CSV table of C-alpha atoms in Angstrom, one decimal:
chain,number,residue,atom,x,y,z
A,6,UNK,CA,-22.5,-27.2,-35.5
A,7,UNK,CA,-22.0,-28.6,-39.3
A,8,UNK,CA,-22.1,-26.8,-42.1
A,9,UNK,CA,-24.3,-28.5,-43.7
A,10,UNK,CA,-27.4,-27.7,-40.9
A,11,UNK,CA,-27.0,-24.4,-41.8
A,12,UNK,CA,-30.9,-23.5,-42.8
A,13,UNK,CA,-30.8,-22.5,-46.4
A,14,UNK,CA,-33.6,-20.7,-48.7
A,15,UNK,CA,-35.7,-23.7,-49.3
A,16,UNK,CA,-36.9,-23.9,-45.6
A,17,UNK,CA,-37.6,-20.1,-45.0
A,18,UNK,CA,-40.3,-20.8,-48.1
A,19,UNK,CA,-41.4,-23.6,-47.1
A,20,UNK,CA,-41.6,-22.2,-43.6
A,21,UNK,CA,-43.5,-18.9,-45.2
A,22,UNK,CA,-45.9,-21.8,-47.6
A,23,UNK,CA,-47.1,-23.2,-44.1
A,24,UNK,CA,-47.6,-20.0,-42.6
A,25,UNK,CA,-49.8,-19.2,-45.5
A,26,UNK,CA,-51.7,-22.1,-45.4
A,27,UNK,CA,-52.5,-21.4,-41.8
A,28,UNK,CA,-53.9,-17.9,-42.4
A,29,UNK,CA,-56.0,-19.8,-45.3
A,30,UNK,CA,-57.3,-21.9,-43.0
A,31,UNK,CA,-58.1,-19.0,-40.6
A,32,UNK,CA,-59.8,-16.8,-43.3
A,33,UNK,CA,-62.1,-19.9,-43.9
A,34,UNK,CA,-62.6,-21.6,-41.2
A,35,UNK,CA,-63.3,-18.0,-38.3
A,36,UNK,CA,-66.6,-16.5,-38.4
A,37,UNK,CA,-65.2,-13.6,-36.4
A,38,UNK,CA,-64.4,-11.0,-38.9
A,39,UNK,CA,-61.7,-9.7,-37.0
A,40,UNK,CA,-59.9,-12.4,-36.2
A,41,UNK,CA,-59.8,-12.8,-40.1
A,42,UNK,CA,-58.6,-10.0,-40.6
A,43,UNK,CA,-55.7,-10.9,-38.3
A,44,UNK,CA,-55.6,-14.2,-40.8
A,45,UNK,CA,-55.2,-11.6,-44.0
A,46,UNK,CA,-52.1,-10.6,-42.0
A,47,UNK,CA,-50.3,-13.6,-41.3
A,48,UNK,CA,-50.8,-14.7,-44.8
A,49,UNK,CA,-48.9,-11.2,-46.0
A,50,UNK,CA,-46.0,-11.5,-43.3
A,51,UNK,CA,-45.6,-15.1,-45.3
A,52,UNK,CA,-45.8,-13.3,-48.6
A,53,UNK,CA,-43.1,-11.4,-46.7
A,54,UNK,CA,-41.2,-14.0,-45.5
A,55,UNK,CA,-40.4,-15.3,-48.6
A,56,UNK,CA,-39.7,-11.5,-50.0
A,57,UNK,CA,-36.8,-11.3,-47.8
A,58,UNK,CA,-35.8,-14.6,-47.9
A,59,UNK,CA,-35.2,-14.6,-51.9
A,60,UNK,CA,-33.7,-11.2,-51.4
A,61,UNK,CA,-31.0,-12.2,-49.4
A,62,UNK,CA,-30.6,-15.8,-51.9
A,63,UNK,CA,-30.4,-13.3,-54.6
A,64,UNK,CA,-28.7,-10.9,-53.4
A,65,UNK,CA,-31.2,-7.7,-55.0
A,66,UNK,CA,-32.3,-4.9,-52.8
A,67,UNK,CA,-35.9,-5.0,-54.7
A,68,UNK,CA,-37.6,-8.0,-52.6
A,69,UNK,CA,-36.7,-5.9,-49.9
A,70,UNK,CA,-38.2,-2.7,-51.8
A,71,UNK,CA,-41.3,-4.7,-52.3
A,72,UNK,CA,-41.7,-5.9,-48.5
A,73,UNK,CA,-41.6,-2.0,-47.3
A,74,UNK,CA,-44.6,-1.0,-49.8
A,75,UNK,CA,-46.2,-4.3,-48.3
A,76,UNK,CA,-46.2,-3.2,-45.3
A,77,UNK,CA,-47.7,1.0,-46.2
A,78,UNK,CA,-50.6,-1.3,-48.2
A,79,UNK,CA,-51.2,-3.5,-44.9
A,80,UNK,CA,-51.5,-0.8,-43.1
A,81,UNK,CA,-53.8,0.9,-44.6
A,82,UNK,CA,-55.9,-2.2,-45.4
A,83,UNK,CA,-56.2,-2.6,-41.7
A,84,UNK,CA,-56.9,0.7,-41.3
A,85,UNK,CA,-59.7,0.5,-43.7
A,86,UNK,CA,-61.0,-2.8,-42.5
A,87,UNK,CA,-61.1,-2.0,-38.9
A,88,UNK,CA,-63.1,1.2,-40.1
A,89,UNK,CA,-65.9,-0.9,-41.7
A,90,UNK,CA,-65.9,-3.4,-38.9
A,91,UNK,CA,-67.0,-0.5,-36.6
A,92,UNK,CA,-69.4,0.8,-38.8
A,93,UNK,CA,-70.9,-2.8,-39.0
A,94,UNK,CA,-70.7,-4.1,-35.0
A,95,UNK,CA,-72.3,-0.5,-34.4
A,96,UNK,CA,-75.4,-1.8,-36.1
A,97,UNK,CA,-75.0,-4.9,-34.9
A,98,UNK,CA,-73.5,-6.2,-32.4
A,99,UNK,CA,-71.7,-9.7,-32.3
A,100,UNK,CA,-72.0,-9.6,-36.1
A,101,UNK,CA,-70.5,-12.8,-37.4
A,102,UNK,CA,-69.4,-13.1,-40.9
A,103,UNK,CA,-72.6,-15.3,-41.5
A,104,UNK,CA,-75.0,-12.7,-40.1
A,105,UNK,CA,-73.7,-10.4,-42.9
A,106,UNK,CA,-76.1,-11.6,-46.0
A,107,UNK,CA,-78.0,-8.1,-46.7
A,108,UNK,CA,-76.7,-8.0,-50.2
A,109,UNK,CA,-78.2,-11.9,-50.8
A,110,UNK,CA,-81.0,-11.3,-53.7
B,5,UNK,CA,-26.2,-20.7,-34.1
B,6,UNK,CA,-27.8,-20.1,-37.4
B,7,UNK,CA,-29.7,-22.9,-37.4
B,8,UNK,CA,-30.8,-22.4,-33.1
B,9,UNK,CA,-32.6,-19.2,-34.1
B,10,UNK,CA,-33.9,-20.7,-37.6
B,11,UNK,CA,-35.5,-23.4,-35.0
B,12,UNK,CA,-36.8,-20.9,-32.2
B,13,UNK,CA,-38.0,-18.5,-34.8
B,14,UNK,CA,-40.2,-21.3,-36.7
B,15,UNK,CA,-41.8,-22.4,-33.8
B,16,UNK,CA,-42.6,-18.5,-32.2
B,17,UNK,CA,-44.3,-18.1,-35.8
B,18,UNK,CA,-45.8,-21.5,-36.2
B,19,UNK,CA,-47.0,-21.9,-32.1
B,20,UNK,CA,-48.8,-17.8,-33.1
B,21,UNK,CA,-50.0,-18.5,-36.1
B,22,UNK,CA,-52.1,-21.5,-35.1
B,23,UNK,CA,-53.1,-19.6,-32.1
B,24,UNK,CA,-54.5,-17.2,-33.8
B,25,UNK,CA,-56.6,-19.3,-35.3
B,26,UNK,CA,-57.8,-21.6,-32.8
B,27,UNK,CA,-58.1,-19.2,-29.9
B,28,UNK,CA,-61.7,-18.7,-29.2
B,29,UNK,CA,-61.1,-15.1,-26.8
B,30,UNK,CA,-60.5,-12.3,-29.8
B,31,UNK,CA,-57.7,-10.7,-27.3
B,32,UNK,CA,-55.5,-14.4,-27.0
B,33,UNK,CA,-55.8,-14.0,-30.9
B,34,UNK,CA,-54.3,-10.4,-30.9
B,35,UNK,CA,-51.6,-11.4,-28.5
B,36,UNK,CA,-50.9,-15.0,-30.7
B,37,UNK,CA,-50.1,-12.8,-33.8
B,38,UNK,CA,-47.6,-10.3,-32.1
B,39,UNK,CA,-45.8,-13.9,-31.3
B,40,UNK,CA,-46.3,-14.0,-34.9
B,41,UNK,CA,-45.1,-11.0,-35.7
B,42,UNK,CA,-41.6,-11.0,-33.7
B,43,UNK,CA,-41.2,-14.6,-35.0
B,44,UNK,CA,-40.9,-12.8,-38.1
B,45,UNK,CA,-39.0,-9.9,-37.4
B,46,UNK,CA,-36.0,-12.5,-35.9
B,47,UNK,CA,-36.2,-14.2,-39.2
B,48,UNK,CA,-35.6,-10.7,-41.2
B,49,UNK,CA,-32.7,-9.9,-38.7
B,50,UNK,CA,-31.6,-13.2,-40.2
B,51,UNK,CA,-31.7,-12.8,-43.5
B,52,UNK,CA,-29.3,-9.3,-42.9
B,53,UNK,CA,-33.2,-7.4,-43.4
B,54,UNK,CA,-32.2,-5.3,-40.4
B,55,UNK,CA,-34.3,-2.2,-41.0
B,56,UNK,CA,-37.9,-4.4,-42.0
B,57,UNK,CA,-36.5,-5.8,-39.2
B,58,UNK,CA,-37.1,-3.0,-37.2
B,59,UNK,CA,-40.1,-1.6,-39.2
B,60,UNK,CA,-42.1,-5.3,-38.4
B,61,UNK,CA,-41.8,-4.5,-34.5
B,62,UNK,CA,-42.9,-1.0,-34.8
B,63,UNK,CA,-45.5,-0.8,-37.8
B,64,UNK,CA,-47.0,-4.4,-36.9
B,65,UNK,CA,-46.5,-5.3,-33.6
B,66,UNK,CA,-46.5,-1.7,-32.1
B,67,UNK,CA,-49.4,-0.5,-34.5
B,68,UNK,CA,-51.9,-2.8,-36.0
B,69,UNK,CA,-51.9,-5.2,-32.7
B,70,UNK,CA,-52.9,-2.1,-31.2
B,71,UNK,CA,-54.7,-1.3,-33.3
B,72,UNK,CA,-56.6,-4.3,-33.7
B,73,UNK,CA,-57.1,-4.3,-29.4
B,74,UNK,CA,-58.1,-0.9,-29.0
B,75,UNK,CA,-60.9,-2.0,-31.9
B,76,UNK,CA,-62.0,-5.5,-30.2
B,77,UNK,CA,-62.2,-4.1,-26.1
B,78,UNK,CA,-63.8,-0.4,-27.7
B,79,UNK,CA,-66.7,-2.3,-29.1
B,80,UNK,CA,-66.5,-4.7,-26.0
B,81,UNK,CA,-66.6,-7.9,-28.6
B,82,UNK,CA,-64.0,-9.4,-26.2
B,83,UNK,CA,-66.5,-12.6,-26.1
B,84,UNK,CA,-65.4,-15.7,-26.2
B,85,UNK,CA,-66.3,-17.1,-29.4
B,86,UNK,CA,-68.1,-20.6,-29.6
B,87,UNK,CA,-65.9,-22.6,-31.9
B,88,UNK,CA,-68.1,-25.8,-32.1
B,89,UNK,CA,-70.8,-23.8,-34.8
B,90,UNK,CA,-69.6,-24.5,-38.6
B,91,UNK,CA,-72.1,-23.3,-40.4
B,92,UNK,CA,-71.5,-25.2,-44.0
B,93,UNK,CA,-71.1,-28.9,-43.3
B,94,UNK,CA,-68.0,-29.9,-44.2
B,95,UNK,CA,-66.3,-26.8,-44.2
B,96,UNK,CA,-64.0,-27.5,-41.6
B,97,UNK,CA,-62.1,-30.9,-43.7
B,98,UNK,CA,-62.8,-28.3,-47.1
B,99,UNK,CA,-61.0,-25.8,-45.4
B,100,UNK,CA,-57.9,-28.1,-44.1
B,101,UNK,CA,-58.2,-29.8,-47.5
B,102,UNK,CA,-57.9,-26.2,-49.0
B,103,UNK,CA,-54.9,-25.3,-46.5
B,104,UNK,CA,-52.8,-28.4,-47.0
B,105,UNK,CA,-53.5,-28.2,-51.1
B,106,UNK,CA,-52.1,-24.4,-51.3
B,107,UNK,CA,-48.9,-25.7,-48.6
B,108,UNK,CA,-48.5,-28.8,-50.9
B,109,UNK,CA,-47.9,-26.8,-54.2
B,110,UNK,CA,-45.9,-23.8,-52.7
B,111,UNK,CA,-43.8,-26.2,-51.2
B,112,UNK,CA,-43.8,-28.3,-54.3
B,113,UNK,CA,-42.9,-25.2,-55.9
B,114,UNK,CA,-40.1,-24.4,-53.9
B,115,UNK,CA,-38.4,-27.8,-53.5
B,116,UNK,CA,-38.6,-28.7,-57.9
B,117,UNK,CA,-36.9,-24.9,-58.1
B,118,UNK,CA,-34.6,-25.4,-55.7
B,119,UNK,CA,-31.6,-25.7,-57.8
B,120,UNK,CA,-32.2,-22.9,-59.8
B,121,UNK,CA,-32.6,-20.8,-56.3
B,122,UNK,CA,-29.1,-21.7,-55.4
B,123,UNK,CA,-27.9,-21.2,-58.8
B,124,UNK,CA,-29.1,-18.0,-58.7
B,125,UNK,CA,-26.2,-16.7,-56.1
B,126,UNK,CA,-23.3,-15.9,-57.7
B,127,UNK,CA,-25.3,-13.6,-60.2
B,128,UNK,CA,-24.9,-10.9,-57.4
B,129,UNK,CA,-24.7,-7.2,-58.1
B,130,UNK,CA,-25.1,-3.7,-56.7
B,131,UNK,CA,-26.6,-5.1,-53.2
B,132,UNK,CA,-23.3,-7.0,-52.7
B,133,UNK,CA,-21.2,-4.4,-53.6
B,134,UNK,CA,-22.6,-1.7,-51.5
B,135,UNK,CA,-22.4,-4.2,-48.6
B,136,UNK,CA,-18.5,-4.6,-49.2
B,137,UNK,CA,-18.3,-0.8,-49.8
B,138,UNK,CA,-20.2,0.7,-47.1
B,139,UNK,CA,-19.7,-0.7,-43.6
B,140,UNK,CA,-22.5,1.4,-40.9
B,141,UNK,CA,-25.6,0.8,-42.2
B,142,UNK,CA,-25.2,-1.1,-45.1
B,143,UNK,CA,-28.9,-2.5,-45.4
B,144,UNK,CA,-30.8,1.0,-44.7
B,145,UNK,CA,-28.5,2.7,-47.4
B,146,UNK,CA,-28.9,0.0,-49.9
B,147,UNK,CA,-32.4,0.2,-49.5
B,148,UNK,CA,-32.9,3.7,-49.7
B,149,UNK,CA,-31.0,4.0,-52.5
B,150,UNK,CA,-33.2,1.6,-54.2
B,151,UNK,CA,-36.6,3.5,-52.7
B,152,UNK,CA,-35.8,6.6,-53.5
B,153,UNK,CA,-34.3,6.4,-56.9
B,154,UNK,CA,-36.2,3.7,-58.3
B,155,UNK,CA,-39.0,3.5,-56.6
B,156,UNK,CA,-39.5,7.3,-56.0
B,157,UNK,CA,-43.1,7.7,-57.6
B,158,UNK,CA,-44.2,4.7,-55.7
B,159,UNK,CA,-43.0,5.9,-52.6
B,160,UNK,CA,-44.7,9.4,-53.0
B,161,UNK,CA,-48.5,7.6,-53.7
B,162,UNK,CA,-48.4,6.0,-50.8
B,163,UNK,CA,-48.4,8.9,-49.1
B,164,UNK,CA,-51.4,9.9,-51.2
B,165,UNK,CA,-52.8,6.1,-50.1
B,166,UNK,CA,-52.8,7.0,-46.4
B,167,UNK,CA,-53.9,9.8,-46.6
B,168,UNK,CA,-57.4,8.5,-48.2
B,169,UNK,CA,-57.4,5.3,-45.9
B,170,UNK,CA,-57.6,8.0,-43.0
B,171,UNK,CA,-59.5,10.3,-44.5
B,172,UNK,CA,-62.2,7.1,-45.8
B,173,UNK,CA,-61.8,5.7,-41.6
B,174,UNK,CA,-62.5,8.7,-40.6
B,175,UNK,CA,-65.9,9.2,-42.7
B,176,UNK,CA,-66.6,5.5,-42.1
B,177,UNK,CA,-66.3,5.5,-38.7
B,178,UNK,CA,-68.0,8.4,-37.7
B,179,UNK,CA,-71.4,8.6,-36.0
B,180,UNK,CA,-74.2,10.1,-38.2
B,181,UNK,CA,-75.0,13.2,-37.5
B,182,UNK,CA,-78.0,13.3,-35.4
B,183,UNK,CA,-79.9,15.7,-37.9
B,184,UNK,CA,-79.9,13.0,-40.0
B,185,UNK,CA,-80.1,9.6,-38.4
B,186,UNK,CA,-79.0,6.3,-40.4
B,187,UNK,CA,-77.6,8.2,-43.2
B,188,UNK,CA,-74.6,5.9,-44.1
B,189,UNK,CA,-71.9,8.9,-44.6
C-alpha cells in the first residue's frame, strides 16, 4: 500500500456530500412518511460524517462535542416524529404524505 | 489498510443509503439504514471517534431502528409500497436534479477548500496533547473534558429536551379517553 492512497479529509466529505444528497433525494422523492423520516436520518449521520471527519483534520475535540448533542436532538426528533405518525396512521391508515392536505385553505 | 476499510465502509453506507430509498417494503428500508448506520460507525472508528463510535451502534442502530420497526409492524404498515405513483410530474428528474445540485456544491465546496483543510493541521492543540499525555482512553477523556466543562449547560438541557420529547410522545400517542372521543390530547 502507498502512501499516497491513504484516504484523506476531502473524500470523507465528499463521501458525507453524497450521502446527503441521497437522503434529499429520499425526503423528496418517498411518499411514505416513515421512510422519510429514515431520509431525515441519513442526511444527519452525513452532517455527522463530516463532524468527525474535520475533527480529526483539525485536531479540536468540539466537532466531536457537536456530533454527541446531534445525536440527543435525533433522538428525540424521532422520538417526536414517530409519536405524530401514530397519532396520524391511527386515523388513517396507509396515510401517505399526499393524503395529508387538511390544513390546504 | 486504511484505505481497504475507507473502501468497504463507503460502499456499506452508499449500497444502505440507496436502499433505503428505493426499497418499496418499509422493513427492507429499516434494515438498509442499520447498513447505513454501521457503515458510519466504521468510519468514526476511523477517524480515532471511538466512543461516537460506540454511541452510533447503540443510540442508532440499537434504538431508533428499533424503534422505527416496532413503529412500522405495530401499525401493521409493513405494505409494500407502490413506487410507480409520482404524484407531481416531474418530480422524480426535479428531485435528482435537486440531489445532484446540493452533492455538486458540497463537493465543490470541499474540493476549492481543500488546501486550506490540510493547512489547517499543524495548528493542533489541547486534543493532541491530551492524546500524547493520556494513553487508556484518550478520546472518551478528551471528550468529556470538553462536554463537561465547556459544554456543561448544554449538556444539562438536553436532559430537560428528553424529558419533553417523552413526555409530548407520550400525550401524542395516547388513545383519547373514551369519555371524550376525538379530543386531540
Amino acid at each position: 500500500m502507498t502512501a499516497a492512497a491513504v484516504p484523506t479529509t476531502t473524500w470523507y466529505l465528499v463521501l458525507a456530500a453524497v450521502l446527503f444528497g441521497i437522503g434529499t433525494v429520499g425526503v423528496l422523492v418517498r411518499r411514505n412518511p416513515l421512510i422519510m423520516l429514515m431520509c431525515v436520518e441519513l442526511m444527519l449521520n452525513a452532517v455527522n460524517l463530516s463532524f468527525v471527519a474535520l475533527s480529526h483534520q483539525m485536531g479540536d475535540i468540539g466537532g466531536q462535542t457537536t456530533v454527541f448533542f446531534v445525536m440527543v436532538v435525533a433522538a428525540a426528533e424521532v422520538v417526536v416524529g414517530l409519536g405524530i405518525i401514530v397519532a396520524i396512521l391511527r386515523r388513517k391508515p396507509n396515510a401517505t404524505a399526499d393524503d395529508l392536505a387538511e390544513l390546504k385553505g | 489498510m486504511q484505505l481497504f476499510v475507507f473502501i468497504c465502509a463507503a460502499a456499506m453506507i452508499l449500497v444502505g443509503a440507496v436502499g433505503v430509498i428505493t426499497r418499496s417494503h418499509p422493513v427492507h428500508a429499516a434494515l438498509s439504514l442499520i447498513l447505513t448506520l454501521f457503515g458510519v460507525a466504521v468510519m468514526y472508528v476511523s477517524q480515532e471517534a471511538q466512543f461516537l463510535a460506540a454511541v452510533q451502534v447503540i443510540v442508532y442502530a440499537g434504538a431508533i431502528v428499533v424503534l422505527f420497526l416496532f413503529v412500522i409492524m405495530l401499525l401493521g404498515v409493513d405494505k409494500a409500497e407502490d413506487l410507480q405513483i409520482e404524484p407531481f410530474k416531474l418530480q422524480r428528474k426535479v428531485a435528482a436534479l435537486v440531489g445532484g445540485g446540493v452533492i455538486g456544491l458540497i463537493v465543490f465546496a470541499a474540493v476549492s477548500s481543500r488546501d486550506n483543510i490540510a493547512v489547517a493541521r499543524p495548528t493542533q492543540s489541547e486534543f493532541v496533547k491530551d492524546v500524547a499525555t493520556t494513553e487508556h482512553n484518550s478520546n472518551i477523556r478528551s471528550l468529556a473534558r470538553d462536554l463537561f466543562s465547556d459544554h456543561v449547560l448544554a449538556f444539562e438541557l438536553t436532559s430537560v429536551l428528553l424529558v419533553i420529547a417523552v413526555v409530548g410522545t407520550v400525550l401524542l400517542a395516547r388513545r383519547a379517553p373514551k369519555s371524550t372521543p376525538e379530543t386531540p390530547t
